PDB file of C-alpha atoms in Angstrom:
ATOM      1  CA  UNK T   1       0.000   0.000   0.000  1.00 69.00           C
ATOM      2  CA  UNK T   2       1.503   3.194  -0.758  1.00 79.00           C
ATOM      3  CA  UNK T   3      -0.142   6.822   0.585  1.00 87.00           C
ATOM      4  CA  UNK T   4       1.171   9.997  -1.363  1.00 92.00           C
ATOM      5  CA  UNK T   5       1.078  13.598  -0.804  1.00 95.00           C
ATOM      6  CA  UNK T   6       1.415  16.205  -3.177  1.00 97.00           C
ATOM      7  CA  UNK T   7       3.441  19.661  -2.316  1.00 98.00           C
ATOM      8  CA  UNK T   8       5.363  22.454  -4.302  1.00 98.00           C
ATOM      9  CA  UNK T   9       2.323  24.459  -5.712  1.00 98.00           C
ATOM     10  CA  UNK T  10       1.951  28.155  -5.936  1.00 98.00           C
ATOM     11  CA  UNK T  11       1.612  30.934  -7.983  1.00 98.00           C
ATOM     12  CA  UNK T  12       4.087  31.639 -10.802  1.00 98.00           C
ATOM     13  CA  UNK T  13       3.897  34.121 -13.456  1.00 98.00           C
ATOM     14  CA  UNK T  14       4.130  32.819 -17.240  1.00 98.00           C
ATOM     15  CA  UNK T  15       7.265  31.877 -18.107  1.00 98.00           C
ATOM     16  CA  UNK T  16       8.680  30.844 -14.604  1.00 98.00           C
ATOM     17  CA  UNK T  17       8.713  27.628 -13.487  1.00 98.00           C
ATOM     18  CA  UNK T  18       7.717  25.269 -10.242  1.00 98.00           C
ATOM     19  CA  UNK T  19       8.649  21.874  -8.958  1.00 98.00           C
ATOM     20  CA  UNK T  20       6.135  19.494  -7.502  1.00 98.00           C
ATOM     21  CA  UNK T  21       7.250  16.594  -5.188  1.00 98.00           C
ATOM     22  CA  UNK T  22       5.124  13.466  -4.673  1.00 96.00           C
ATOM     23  CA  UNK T  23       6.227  12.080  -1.200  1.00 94.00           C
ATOM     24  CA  UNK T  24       5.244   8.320  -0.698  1.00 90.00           C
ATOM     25  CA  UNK T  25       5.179   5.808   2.627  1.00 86.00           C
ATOM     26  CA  UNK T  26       4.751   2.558   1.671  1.00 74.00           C
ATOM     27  CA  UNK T  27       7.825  -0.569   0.773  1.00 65.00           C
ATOM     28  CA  UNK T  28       6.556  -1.346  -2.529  1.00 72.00           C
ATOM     29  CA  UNK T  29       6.874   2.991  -3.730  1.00 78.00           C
ATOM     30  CA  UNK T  30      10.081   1.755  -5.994  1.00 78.00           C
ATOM     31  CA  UNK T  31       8.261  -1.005  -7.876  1.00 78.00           C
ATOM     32  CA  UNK T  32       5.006   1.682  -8.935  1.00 87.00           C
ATOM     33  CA  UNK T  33       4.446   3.734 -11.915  1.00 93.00           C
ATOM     34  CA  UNK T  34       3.797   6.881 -11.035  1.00 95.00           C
ATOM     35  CA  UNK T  35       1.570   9.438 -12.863  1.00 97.00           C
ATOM     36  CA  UNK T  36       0.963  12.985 -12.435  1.00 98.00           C
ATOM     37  CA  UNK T  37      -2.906  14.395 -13.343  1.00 98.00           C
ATOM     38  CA  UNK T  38      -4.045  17.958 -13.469  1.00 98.00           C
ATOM     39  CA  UNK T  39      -7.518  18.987 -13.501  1.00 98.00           C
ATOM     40  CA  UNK T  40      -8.082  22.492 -14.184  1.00 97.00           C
ATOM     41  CA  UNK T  41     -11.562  24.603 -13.767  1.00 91.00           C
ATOM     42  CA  UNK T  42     -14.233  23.030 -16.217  1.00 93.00           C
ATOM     43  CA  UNK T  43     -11.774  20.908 -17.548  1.00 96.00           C
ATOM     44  CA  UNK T  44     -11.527  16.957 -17.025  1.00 96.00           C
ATOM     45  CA  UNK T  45      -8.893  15.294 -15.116  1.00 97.00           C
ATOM     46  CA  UNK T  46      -5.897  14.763 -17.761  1.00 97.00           C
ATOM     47  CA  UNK T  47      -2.780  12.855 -17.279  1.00 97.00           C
ATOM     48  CA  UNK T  48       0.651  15.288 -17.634  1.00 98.00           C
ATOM     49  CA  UNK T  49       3.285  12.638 -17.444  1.00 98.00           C
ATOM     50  CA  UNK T  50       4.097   9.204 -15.680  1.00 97.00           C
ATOM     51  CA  UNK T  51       7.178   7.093 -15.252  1.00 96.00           C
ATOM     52  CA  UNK T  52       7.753   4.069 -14.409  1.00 94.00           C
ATOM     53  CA  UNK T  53       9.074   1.741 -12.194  1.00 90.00           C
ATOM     54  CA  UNK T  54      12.102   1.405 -14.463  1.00 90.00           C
ATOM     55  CA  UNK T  55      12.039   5.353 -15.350  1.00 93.00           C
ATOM     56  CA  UNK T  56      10.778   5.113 -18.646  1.00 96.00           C
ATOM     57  CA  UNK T  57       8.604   8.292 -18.893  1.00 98.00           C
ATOM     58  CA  UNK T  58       5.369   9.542 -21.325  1.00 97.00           C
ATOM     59  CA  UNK T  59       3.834  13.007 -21.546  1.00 98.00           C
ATOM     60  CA  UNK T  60       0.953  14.854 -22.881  1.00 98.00           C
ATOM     61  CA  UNK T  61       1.384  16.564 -26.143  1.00 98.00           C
ATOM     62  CA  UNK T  62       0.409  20.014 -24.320  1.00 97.00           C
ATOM     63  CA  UNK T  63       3.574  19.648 -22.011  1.00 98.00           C
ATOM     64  CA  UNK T  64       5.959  18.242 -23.762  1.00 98.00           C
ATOM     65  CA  UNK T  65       9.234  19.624 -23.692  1.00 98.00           C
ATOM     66  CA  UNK T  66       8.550  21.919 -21.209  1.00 98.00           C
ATOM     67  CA  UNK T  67       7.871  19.252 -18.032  1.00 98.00           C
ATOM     68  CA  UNK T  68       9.964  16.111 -16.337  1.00 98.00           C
ATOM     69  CA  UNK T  69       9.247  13.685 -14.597  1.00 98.00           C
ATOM     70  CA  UNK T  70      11.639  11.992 -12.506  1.00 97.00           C
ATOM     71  CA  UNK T  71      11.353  10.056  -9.359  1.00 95.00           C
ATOM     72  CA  UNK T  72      14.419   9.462  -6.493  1.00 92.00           C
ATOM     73  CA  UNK T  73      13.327   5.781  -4.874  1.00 87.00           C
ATOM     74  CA  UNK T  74      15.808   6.819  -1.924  1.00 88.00           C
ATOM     75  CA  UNK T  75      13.797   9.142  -0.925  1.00 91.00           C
ATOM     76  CA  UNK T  76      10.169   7.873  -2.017  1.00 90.00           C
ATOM     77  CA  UNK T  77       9.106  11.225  -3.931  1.00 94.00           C
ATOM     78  CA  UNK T  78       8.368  11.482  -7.737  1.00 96.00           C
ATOM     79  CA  UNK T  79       9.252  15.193  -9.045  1.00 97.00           C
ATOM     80  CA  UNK T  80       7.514  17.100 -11.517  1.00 98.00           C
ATOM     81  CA  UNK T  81      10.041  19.613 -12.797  1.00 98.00           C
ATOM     82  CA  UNK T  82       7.666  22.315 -14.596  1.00 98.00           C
ATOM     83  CA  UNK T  83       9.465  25.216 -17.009  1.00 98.00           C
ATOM     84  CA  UNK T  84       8.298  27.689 -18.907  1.00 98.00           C
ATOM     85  CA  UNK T  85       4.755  27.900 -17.683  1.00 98.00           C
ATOM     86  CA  UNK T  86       1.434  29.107 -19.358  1.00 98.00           C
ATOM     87  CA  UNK T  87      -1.908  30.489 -18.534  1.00 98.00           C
ATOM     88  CA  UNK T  88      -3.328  27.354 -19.317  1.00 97.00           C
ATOM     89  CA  UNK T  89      -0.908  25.402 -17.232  1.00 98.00           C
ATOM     90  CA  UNK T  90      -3.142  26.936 -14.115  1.00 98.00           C
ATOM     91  CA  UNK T  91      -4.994  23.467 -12.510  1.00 98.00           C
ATOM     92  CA  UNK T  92      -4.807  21.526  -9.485  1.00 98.00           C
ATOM     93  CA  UNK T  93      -1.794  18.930  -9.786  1.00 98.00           C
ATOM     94  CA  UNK T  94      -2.501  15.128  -8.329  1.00 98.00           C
ATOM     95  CA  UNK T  95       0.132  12.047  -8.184  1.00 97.00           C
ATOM     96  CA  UNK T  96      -1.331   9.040  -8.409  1.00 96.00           C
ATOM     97  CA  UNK T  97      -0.236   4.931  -8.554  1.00 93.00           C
ATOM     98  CA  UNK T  98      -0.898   3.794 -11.664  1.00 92.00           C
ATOM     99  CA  UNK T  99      -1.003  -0.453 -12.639  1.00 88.00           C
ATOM    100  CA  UNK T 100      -2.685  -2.709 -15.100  1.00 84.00           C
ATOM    101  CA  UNK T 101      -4.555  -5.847 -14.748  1.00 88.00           C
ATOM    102  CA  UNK T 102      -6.340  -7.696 -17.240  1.00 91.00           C
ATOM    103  CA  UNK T 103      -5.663  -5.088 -19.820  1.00 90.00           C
ATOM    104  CA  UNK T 104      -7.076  -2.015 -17.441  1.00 93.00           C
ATOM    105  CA  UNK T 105      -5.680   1.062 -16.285  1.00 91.00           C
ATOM    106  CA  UNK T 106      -6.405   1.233 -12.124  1.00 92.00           C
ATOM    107  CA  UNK T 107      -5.695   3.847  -9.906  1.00 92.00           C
ATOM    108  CA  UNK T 108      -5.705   4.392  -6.315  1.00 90.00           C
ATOM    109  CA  UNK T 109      -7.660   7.105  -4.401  1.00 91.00           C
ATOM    110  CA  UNK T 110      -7.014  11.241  -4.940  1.00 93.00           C
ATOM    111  CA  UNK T 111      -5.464  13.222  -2.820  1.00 92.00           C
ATOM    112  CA  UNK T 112      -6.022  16.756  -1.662  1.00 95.00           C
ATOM    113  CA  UNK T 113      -3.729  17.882  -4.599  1.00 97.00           C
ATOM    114  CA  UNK T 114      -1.633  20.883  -4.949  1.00 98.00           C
ATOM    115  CA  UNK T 115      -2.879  23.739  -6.457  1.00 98.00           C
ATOM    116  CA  UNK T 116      -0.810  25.570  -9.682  1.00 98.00           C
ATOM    117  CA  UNK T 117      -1.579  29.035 -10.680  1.00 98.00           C
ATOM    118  CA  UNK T 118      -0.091  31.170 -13.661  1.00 98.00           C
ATOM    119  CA  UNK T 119      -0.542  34.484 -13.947  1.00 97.00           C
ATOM    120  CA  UNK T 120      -0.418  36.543 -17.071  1.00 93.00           C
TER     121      UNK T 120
END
């Protein structure tokens, strides 16, 4: 079982950048993927990037080249290293476990989430 917390939001103006650490508790953190979501206002819940257990890593088009994902086992937190920021960045940021089973995507329960707001 493996709890996580999300941390490192704020308010940025366009162009800056934030970092967002996923803390975990739990033995079994290293052998997770690990995905970080975003929902922002009238929006659905979209995934940003994940990474694996191995590190291999995937992002959304929208974010691409502009956010990384990393994780440090060691210290059971998964980072997401966010750069040149936009308006439309602006959403509340979730970490979630991510694994597959019979050919289906589950997740485990949402957190409070950290909120990300850029300004103009």
């Amino acid at each position: 079982q493996v709890q996580l917390v999300e941390s490192g939001g704020g308010l940025v103006q366009a162009g800056g950048s934030l970092r967002l650490s996923c803390a975990a508790s739990g033995s079994t953190f290293s052998i997770k993927d690990i995905g970080w979501y975003r929902q922002a206002p009238g929006k659905q819940r979209e995934l940003v990037a994940r990474i694996s257990s191995g590190g291999s890593t995937n992002y959304a088009d929208s974010v691409k080249g502009r956010f990384t994902i990393s994780r440090d086992n060691a210290k059971n937190t998964v980072y997401l290293e966010m750069s040149s920021l936009k308006p439309e960045d602006t959403a509340v940021y979730y970490c979630n476990v991510e694994r597959y089973a019979s050919g289906s995507l589950y997740l485990g329960p949402w957190g409070q989430g950290t909120q990300v707001t850029v300004s103009s």
